[in-house]
Coordinates of C-alpha atoms in Angstrom, one line a residue:
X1411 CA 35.8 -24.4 -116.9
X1412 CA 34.2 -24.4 -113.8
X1413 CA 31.3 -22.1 -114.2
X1414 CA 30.0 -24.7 -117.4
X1415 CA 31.1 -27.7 -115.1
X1416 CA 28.8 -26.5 -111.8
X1417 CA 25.7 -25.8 -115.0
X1418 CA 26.3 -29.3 -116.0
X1419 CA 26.2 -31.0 -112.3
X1420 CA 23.1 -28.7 -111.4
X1421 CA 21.4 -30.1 -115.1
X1422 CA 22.3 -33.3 -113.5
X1423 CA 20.7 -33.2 -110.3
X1424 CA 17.4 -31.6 -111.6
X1425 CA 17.0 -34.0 -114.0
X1426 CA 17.4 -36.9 -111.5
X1427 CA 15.3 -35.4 -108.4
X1428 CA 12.7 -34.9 -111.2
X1429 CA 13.0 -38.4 -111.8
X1430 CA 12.4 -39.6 -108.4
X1431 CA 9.5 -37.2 -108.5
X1432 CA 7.8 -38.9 -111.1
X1433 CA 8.9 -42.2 -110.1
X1434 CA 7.3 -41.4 -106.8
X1435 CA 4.1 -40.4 -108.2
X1436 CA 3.7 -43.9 -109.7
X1437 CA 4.0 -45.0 -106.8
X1438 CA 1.8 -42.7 -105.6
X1439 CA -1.1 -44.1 -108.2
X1440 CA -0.8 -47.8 -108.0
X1441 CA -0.2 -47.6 -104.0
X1442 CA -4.0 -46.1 -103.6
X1443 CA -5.6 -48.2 -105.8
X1444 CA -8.6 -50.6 -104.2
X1445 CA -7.7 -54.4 -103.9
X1446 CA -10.4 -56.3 -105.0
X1447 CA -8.1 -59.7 -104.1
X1448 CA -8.9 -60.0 -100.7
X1449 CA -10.5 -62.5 -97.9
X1450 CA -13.6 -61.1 -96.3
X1451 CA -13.4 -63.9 -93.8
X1452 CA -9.8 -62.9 -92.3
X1453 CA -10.8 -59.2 -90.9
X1454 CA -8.2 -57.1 -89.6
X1455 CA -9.1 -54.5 -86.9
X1456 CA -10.3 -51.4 -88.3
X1457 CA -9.8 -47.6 -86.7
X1458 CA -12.5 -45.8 -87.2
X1459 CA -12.2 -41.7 -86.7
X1460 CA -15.6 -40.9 -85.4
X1461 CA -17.3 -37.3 -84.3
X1462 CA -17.2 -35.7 -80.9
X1463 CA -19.4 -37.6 -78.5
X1464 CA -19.1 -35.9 -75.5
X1465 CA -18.3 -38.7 -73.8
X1466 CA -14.6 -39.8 -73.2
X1467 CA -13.1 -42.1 -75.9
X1468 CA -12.6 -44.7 -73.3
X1469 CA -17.0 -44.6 -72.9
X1470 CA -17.0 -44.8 -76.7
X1471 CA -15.2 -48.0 -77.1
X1472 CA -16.7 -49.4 -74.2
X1473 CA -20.2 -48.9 -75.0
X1474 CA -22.9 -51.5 -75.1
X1475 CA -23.5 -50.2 -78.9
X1476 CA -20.1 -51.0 -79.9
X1477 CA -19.6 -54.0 -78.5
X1478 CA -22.9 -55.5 -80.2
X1479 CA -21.3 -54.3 -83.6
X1480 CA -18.3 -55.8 -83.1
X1481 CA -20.5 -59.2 -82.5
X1482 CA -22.4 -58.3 -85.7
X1483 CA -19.7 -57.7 -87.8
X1484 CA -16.8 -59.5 -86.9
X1485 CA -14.8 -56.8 -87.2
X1486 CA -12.8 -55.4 -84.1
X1487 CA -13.0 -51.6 -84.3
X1488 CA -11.4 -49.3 -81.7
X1489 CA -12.5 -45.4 -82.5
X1490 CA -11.3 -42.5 -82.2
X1491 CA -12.9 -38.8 -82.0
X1492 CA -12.2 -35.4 -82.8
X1493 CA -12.4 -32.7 -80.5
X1494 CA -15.8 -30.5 -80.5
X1495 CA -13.3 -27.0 -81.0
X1496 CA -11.4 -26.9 -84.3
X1497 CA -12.7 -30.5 -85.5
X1498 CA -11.9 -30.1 -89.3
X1499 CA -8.6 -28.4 -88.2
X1500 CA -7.2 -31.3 -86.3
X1501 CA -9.3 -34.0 -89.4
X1502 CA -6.8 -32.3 -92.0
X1503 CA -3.7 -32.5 -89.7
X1504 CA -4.2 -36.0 -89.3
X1505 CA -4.5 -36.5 -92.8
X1506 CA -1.6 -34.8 -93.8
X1507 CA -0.1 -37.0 -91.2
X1508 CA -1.7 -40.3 -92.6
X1509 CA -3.2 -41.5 -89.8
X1510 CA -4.6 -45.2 -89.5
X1511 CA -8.2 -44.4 -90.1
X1512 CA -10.2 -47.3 -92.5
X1513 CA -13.1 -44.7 -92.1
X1514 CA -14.2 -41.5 -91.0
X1515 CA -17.2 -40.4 -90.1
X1516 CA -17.8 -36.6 -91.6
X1517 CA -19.8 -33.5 -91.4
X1518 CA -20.9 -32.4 -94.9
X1519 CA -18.6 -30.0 -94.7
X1520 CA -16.2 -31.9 -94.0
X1521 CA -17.0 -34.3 -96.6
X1522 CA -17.5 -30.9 -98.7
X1523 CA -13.7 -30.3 -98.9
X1524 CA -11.9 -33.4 -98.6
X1525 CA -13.7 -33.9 -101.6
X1526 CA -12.2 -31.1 -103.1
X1527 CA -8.9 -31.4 -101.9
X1528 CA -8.8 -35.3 -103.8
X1529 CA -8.4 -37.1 -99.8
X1530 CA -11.3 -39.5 -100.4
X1531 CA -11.1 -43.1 -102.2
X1532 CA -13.5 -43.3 -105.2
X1533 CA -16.1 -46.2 -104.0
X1534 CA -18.0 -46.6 -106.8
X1535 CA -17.5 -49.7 -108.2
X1536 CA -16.2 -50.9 -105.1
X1537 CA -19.9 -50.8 -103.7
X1538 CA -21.0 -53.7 -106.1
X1539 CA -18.6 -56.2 -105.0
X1540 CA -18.3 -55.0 -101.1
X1541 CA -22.0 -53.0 -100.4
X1542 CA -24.1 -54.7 -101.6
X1543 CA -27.0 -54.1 -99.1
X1544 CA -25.6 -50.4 -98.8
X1545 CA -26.8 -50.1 -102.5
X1546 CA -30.0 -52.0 -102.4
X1547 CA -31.6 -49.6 -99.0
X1548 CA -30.1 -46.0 -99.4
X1549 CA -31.9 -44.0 -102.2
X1550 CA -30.7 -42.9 -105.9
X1551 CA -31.2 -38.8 -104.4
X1552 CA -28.7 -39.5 -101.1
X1553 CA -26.1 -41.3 -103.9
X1554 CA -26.5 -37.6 -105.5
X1555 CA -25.1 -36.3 -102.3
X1556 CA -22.2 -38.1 -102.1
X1557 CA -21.4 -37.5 -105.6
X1558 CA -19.4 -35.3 -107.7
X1559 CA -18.6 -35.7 -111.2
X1560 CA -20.2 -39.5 -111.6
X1561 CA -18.1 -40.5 -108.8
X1562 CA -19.2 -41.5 -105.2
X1563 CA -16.8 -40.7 -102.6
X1564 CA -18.8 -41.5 -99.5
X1565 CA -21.7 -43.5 -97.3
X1566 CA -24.3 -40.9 -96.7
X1567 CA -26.2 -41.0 -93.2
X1568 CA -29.7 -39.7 -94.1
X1569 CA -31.9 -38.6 -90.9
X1570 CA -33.9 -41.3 -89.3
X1571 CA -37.3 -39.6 -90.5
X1572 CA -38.2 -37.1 -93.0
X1573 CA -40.5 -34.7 -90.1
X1574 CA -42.2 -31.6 -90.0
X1575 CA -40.6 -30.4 -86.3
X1576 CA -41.2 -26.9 -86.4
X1577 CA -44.3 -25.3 -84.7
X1578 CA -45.5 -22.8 -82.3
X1579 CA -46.9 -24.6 -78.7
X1580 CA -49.4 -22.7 -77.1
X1581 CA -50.5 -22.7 -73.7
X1582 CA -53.3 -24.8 -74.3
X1583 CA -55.1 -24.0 -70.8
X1584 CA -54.9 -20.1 -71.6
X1585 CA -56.7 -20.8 -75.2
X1586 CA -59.4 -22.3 -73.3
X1587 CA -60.1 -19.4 -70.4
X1588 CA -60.5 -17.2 -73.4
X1589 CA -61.9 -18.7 -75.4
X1590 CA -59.6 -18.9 -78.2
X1591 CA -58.5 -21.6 -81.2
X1592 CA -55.5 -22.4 -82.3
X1593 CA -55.3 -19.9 -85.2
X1594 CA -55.2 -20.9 -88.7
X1595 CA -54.5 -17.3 -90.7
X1596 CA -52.6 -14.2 -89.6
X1597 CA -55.5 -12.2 -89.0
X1598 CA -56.6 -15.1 -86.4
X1599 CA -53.0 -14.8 -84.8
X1600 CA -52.5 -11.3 -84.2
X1601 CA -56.0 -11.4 -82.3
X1602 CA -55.0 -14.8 -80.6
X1603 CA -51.5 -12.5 -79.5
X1604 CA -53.6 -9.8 -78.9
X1605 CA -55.7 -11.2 -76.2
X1606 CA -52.7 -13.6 -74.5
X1607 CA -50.6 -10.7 -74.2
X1608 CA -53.1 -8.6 -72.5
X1609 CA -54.1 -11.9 -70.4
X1610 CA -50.4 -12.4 -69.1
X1611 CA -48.9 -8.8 -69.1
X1612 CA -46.3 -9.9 -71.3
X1613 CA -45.7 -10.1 -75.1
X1614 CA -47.2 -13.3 -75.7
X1615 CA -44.5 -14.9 -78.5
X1616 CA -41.1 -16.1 -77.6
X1617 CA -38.7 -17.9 -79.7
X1618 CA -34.9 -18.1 -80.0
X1619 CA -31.7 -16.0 -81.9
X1620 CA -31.8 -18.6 -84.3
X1621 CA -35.1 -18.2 -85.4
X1622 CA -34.5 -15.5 -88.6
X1623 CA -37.0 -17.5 -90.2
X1624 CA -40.2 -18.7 -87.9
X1625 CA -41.4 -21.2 -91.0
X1626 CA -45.1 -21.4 -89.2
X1627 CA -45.2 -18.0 -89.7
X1628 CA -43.4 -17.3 -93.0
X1629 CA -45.3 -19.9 -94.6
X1630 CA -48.0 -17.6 -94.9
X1631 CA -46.0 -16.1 -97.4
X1632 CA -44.8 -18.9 -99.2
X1633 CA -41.6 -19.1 -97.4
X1634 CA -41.5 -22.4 -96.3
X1635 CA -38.0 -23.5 -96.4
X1636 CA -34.4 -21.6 -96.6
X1637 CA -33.9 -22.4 -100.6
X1638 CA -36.8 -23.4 -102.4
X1639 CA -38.4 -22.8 -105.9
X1640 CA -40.4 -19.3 -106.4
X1641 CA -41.8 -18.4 -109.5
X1642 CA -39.8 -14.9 -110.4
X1643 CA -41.0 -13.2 -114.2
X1644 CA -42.6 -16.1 -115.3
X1645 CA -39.1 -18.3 -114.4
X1646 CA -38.8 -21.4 -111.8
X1647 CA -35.8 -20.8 -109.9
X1648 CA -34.5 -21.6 -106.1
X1649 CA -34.0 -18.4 -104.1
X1650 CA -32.5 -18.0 -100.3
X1651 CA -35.2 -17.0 -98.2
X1652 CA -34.0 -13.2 -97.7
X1653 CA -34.6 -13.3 -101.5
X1654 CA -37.9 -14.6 -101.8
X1655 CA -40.5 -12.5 -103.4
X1656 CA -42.6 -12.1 -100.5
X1657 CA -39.6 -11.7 -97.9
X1658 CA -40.3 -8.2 -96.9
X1659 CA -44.3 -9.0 -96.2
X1660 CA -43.1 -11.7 -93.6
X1661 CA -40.9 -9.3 -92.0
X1662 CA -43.3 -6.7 -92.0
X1663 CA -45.7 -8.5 -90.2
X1664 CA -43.2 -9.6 -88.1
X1665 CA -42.7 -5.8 -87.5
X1666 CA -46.1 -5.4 -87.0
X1667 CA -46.0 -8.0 -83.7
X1668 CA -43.1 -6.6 -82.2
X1669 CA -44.4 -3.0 -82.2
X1670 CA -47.5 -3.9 -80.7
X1671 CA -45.8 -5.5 -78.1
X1672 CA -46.9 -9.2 -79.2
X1673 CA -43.2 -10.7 -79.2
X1674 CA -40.8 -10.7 -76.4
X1675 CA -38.3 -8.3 -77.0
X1676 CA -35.3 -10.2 -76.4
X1677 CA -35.6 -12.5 -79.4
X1678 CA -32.8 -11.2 -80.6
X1679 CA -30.1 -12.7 -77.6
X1680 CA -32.6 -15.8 -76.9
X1681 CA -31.0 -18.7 -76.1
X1682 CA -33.7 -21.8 -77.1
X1683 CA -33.3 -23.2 -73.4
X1684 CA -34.1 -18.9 -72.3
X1685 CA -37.1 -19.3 -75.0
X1686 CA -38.5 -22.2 -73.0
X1687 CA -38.1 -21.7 -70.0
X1688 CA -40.1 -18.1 -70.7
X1689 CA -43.1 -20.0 -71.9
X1690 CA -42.5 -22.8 -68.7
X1691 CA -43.1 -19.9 -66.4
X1692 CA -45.9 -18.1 -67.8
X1693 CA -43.4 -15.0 -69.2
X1694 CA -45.0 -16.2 -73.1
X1695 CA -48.2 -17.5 -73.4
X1696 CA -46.5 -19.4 -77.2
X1697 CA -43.2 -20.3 -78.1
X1698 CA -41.8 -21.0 -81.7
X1699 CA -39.8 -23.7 -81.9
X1700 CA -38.8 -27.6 -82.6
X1701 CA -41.2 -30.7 -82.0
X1702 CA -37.9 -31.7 -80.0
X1703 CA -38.6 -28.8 -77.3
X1704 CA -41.6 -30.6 -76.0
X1705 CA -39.7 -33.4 -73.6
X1706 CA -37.8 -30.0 -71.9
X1707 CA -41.3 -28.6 -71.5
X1708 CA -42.5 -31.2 -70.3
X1709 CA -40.0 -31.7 -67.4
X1710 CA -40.2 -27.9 -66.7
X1711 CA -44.1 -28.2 -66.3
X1712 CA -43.2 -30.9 -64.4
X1713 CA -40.6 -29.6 -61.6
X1714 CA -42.9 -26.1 -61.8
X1715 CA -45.8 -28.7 -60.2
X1716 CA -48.0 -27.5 -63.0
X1717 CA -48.5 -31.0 -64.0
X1718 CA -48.3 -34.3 -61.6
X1719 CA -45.7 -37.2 -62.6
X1720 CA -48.7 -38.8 -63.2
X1721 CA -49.6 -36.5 -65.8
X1722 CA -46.2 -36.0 -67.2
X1723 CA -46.3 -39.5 -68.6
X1724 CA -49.8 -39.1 -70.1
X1725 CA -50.9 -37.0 -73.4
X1726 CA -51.5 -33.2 -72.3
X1727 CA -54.1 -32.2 -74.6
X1728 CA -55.2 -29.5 -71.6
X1729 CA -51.8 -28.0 -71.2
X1730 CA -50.3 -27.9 -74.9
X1731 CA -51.5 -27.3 -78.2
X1732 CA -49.5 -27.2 -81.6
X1733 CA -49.7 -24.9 -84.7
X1734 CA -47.9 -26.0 -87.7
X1735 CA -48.3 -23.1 -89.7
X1736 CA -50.6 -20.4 -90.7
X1737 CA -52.2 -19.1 -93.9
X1738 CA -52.6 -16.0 -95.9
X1739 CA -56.3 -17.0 -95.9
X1740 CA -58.4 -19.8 -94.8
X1741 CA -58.9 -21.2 -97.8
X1742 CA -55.1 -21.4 -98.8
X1743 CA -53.3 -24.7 -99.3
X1744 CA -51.0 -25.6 -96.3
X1745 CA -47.7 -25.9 -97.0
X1746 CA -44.8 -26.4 -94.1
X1747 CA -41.0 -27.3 -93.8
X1748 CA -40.5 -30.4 -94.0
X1749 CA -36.5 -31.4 -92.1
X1750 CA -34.5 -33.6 -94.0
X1751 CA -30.9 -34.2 -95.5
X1752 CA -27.4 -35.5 -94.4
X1753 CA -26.0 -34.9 -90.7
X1754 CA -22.7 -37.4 -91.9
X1755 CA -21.3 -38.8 -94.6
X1756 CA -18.6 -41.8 -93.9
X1757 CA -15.6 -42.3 -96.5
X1758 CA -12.4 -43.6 -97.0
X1759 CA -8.9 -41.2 -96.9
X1760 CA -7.1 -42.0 -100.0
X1761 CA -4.1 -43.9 -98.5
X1762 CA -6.1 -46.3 -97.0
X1763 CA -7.5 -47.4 -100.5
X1764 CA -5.6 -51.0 -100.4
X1765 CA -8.6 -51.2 -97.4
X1766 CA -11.5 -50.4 -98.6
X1767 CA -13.1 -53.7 -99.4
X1768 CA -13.1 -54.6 -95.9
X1769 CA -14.4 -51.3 -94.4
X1770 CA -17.1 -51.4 -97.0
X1771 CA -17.8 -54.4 -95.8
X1772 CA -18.1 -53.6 -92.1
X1773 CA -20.4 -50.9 -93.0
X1774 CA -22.3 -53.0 -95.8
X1775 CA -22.5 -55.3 -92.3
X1776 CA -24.0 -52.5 -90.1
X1777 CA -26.8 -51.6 -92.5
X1778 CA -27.8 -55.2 -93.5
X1779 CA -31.3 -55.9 -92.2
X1780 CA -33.0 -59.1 -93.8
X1781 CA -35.2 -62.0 -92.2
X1782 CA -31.6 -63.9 -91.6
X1783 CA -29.6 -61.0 -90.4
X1784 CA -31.7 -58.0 -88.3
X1785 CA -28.0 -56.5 -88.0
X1786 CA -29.0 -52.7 -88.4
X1787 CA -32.1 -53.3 -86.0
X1788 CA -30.5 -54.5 -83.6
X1789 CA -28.2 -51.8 -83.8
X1790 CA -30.9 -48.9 -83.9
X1791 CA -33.8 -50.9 -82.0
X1792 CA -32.5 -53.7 -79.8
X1793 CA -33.7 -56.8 -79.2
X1794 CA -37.4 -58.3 -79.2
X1795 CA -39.5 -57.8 -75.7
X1796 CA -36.0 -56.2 -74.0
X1797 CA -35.9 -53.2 -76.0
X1798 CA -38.9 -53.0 -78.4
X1799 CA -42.1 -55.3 -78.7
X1800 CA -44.4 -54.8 -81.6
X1801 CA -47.7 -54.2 -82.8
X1802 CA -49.7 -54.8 -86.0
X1803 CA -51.4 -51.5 -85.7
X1804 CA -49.0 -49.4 -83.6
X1805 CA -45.4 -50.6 -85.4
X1806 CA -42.4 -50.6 -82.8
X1807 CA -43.4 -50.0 -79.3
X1808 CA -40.4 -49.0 -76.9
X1809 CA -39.7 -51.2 -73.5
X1810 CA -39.4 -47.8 -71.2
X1811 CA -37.2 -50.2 -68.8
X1812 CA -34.7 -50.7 -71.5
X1813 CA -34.8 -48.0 -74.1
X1814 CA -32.5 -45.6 -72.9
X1815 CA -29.9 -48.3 -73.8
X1816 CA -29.9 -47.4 -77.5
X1817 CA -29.9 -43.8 -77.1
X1818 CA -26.2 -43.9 -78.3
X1819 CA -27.6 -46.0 -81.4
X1820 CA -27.6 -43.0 -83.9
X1821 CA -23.9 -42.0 -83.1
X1822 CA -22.1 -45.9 -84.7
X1823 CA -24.3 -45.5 -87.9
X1824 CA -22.2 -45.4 -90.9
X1825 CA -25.0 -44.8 -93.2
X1826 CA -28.6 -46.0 -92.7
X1827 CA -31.0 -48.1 -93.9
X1828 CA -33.6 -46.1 -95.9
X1829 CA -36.1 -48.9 -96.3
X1830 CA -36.7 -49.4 -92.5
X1831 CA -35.6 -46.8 -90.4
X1832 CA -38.5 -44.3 -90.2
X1833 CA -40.3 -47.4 -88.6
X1834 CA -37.7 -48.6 -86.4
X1835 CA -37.9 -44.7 -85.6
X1836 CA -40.8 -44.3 -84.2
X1837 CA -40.3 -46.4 -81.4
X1838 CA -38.1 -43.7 -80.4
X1839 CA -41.0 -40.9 -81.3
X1840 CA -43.2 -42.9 -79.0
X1841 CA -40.9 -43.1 -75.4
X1842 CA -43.3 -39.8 -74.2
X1843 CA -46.6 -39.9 -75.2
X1844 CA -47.2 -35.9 -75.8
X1845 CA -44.3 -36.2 -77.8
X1846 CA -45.9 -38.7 -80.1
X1847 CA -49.3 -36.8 -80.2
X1848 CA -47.4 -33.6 -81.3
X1849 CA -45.4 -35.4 -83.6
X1850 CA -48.2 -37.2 -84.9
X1851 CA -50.3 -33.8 -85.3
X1852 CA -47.3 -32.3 -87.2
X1853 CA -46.6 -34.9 -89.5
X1854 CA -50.8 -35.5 -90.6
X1855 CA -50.7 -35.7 -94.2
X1856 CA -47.0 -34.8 -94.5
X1857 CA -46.6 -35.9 -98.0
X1858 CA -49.2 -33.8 -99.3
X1859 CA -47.9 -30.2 -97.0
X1860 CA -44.2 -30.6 -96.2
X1861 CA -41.8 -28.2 -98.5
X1862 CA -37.8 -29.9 -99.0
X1863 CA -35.0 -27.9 -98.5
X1864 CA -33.2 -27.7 -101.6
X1865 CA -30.0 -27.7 -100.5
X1866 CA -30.4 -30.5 -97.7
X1867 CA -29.8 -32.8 -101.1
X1868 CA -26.8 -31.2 -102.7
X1869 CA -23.5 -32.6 -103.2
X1870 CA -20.4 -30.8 -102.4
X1871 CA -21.1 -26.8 -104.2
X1872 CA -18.5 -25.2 -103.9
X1873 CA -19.5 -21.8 -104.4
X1874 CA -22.4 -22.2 -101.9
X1875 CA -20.3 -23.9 -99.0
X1876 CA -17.9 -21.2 -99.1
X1877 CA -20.8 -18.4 -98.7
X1878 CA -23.3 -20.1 -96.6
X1879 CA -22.4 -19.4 -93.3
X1880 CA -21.6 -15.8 -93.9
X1881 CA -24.9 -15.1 -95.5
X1882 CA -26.8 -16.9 -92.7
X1883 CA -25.4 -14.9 -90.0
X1884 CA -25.7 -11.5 -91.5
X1885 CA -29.6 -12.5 -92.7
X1886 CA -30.0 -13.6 -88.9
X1887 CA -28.7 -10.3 -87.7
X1888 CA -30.5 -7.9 -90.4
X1889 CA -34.1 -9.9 -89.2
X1890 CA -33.5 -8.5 -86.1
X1891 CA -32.8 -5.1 -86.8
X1892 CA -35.8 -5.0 -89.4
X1893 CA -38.1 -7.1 -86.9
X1894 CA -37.6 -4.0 -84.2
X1895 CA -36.8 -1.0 -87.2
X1896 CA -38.9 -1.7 -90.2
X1897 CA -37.9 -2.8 -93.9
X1898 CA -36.6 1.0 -94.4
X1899 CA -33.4 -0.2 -95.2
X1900 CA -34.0 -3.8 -96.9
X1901 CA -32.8 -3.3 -100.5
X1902 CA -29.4 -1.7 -98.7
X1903 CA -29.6 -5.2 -96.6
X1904 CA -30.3 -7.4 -99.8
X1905 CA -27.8 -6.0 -102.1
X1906 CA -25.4 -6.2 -99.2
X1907 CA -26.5 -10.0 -99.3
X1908 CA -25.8 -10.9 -102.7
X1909 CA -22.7 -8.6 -104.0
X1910 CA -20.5 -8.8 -100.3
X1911 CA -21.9 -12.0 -98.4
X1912 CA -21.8 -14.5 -101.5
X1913 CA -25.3 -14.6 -102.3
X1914 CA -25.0 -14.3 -105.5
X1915 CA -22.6 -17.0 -106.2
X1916 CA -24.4 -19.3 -103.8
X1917 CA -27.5 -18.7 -105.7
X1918 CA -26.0 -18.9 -108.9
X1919 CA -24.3 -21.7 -108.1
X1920 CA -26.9 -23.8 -106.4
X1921 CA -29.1 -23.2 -109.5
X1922 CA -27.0 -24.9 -112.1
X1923 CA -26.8 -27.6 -110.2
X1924 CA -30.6 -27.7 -109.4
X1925 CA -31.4 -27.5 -113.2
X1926 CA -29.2 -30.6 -113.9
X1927 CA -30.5 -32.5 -111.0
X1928 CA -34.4 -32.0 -112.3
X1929 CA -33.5 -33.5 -115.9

């Protein structure tokens, strides 16, 4: 009897811990639901689980930035930030643990697989009674970010401006003693190398290890961003760049340089500051790189005594000149990277869902700009004659005195507003005036010449997320042994690519959602 009498009491017990199970999982369900029932005008304090600053958490909170929020909102908010090593390690062991977070500010990645793993509160018809202003200035293509299956899960941050940054800066006064342009074509470039490497003694181009793909140079071969559209057998489709039909011309020219002695031959362990301070000190007469190097040049030039104080706060149209990119031929269309997408995306963890209305509404608070309530302005911007004055034909001008007091501005966004930050922008653009000319002379008729990267718009892809950093490191490291070697080995390199490193799945995968997204 008691062999059937110890079956029955272990029935027993199943059956009730899978009752508890399921009773728990109700709970479960109604327990993360949104409550819509609640009164905007008694706001609790929020914690807000933000990014690594850099800056101790104590400097956060104390900030000038997050003070003025607080005043804006009416919502006290003390933050919290992940470490820079291991950041989405320790964001899922707090989750796990349930932390008190009302919002988190994400990577895309991180974003990426929280959404995945079912962590994040569906906002979407949450948005229309809390956002309202969050709906009205952020663009239907960032809402496609954010959303998978119908569903939005998260605030996307899109970048202040849509710019063309890339270029290669010339030594401006070396073009002059010999007489040379800026080039336009690769023929024109190769002579301009030519003649600046035999003027300084030293390869004439410089650029960084993170510089696979040197888009003023690639675009000559219709390789203007890292996934793009190429026409392959009469069929539209978006390729890596290692895949592109004219991939192995670029890095044969590329080939062609570096064997004549044109580029400095430790590209391949460049850091961007070595890359710099090489074209600073007259080791590279050109250096590829970002619109964003120009400030660092300009202090270099300046503590080299190649340029006065006086000069370093002027335009240097003697010193510097910009090439956006080349062209096959001259009478080619330009076409050029143009730098875009999603640095951060803010959501909701799933147990704080009885929350959400009022950390929607803190953010919908942030981001609301109207003639009654300059809110994200004041935020990004400042205040009138402290911060920023304005012009009818210049737009935001920046109070040099002040300025640097919203340099932290960027970092307490919780999405942005698309309808007026490229302006308010520009004040920023403007703080050195040969950044704004080199700015200005890469983004002339940027509509018309700048080239979207596709995937700076995708939501969460599995399939490419998983691959993309392994097939970015291994094309980085194959440039460099075909830049020095030759393209010998580049179908070995390309099928290594696509069948080991996940290119084919990313590519696969990044295509059936590009064909959906066009409809």
């Amino acid at each position: 009897m008691k062999k059937p009498m110890w079956k029955l009491m272990a029935l027993l017990l199943c059956i009730a811990m899978m009752a508890t199970f399921f009773a728990a999982c109700g709970t479960t369900e109604s327990e993360y639901e949104i409550n819509y029932d609640i009164d905007l005008s008694q706001k609790p304090k929020l914690n807000v689980l933000m990014p690594n600053s850099g800056k101790s958490i104590d400097e956060v909170n104390s900030a000038g930035t997050a003070q003025l929020i607080q005043q804006l909102t009416g919502y006290e908010v003390t933050y919290t930030q992940l470490p820079a090593a291991d950041s989405s390690k320790v964001l899922n062991n707090e989750l796990m643990d349930k932390r008190d977070y009302q919002v988190m500010k994400l990577t895309k990645d991180q974003f990426s697989d929280l959404v995945k793993d079912d962590m994040l509160v569906d906002i979407t018809d949450a948005l229309e009674v809390f956002a309202p202003d969050i709906l009205a200035n952020i663009s239907p293509e960032s809402w496609d970010v954010v959303t998978v299956d119908g569903r939005i899960y998260g605030i996307p941050e899109r970048a202040s401006s849509d710019n063309i940054e890339n270029m290669i800066v010339f030594n401006q006064d070396l073009l002059l003693q010999n007489n040379l342009d800026i080039p336009t074509t690769l023929d024109e470039f190769e002579n301009v190398l030519k003649v600046l490497t035999e003027k300084i003694g030293k390869p004439a181009l410089t650029f960084d290890k993170y510089s696979p793909l040197v888009y003023t140079i690639s675009a000559a071969f219709g390789i203007y961003a890292d996934w793009q559209e190429y026409e392959v057998d009469g069929q539209t489709q978006v390729l890596y760049y290692m895949n592109a039909p004219r991939y192995q011309e670029y890095v044969e020219y590329m080939h062609k340089l570096y064997k004549a002695g044109y580029i400095d031959v430790e590209v391949g362990t460049n850091t961007a500051a070595d890359a710099i301070n090489k074209f600073i000190n007259g080791q590279a007469a050109c250096f590829a790189g970002s619109l964003w190097s120009v400030p660092s040049i300009i202090t270099g030039m300046q503590a080299k005594g190649t340029i006065s104080a006086v000069e370093a706060g002027g335009t240097l149209e003697n010193y510097l000149g910009y090439l956006r990119s080349l062209k096959e031929n001259a009478s080619d269309p330009e076409k050029i990277y143009r730098a875009s997408g999603y640095t951060y995306i803010s959501a909701i963890p799933f147990y704080q869902a009885e929350n959400a209305g009022y950390a929607l509404d803190w953010m919908n608070s942030k981001i609301k700009d109207t003639d009654d309530a300059h809110n994200f302005r004041s935020i990004v911007l400042g205040e009138e004659n402290t911060h920023w004055t304005y012009s009818p034909n210049e737009g935001y001008l920046p109070v040099s005195a002040n300025f640097a007091e919203k340099d932290d501005a960027s970092y307490y966004l919780t999405g942005s507003n698309e309808t007026v930050y490229t302006e308010y922008w520009k004040a920023r653009v403007r703080k050195q005036p040969e950044l704004f000319r080199a700015w200005s002379i890469l983004m002339e008729n940027a509509d018309q010449v700048g080239v979207y990267n596709v995937v700076d718009f995708t939501p969460p892809i599995e399939d490419y997320n998983s691959n993309r950093s392994a097939m970015e490191e291994y094309a980085q490291d194959q440039f460099y042994i075909m830049m020095k070697d030759g393209t010998g080995s580049i179908q070995e390199f390309l099928t290594k690519l696509n069948s080991q490193q996940g290119g084919k799945k990313a590519t696969d995968a990044i295509n059936a959602w590009y064909a959906a997204y066009k409809k």
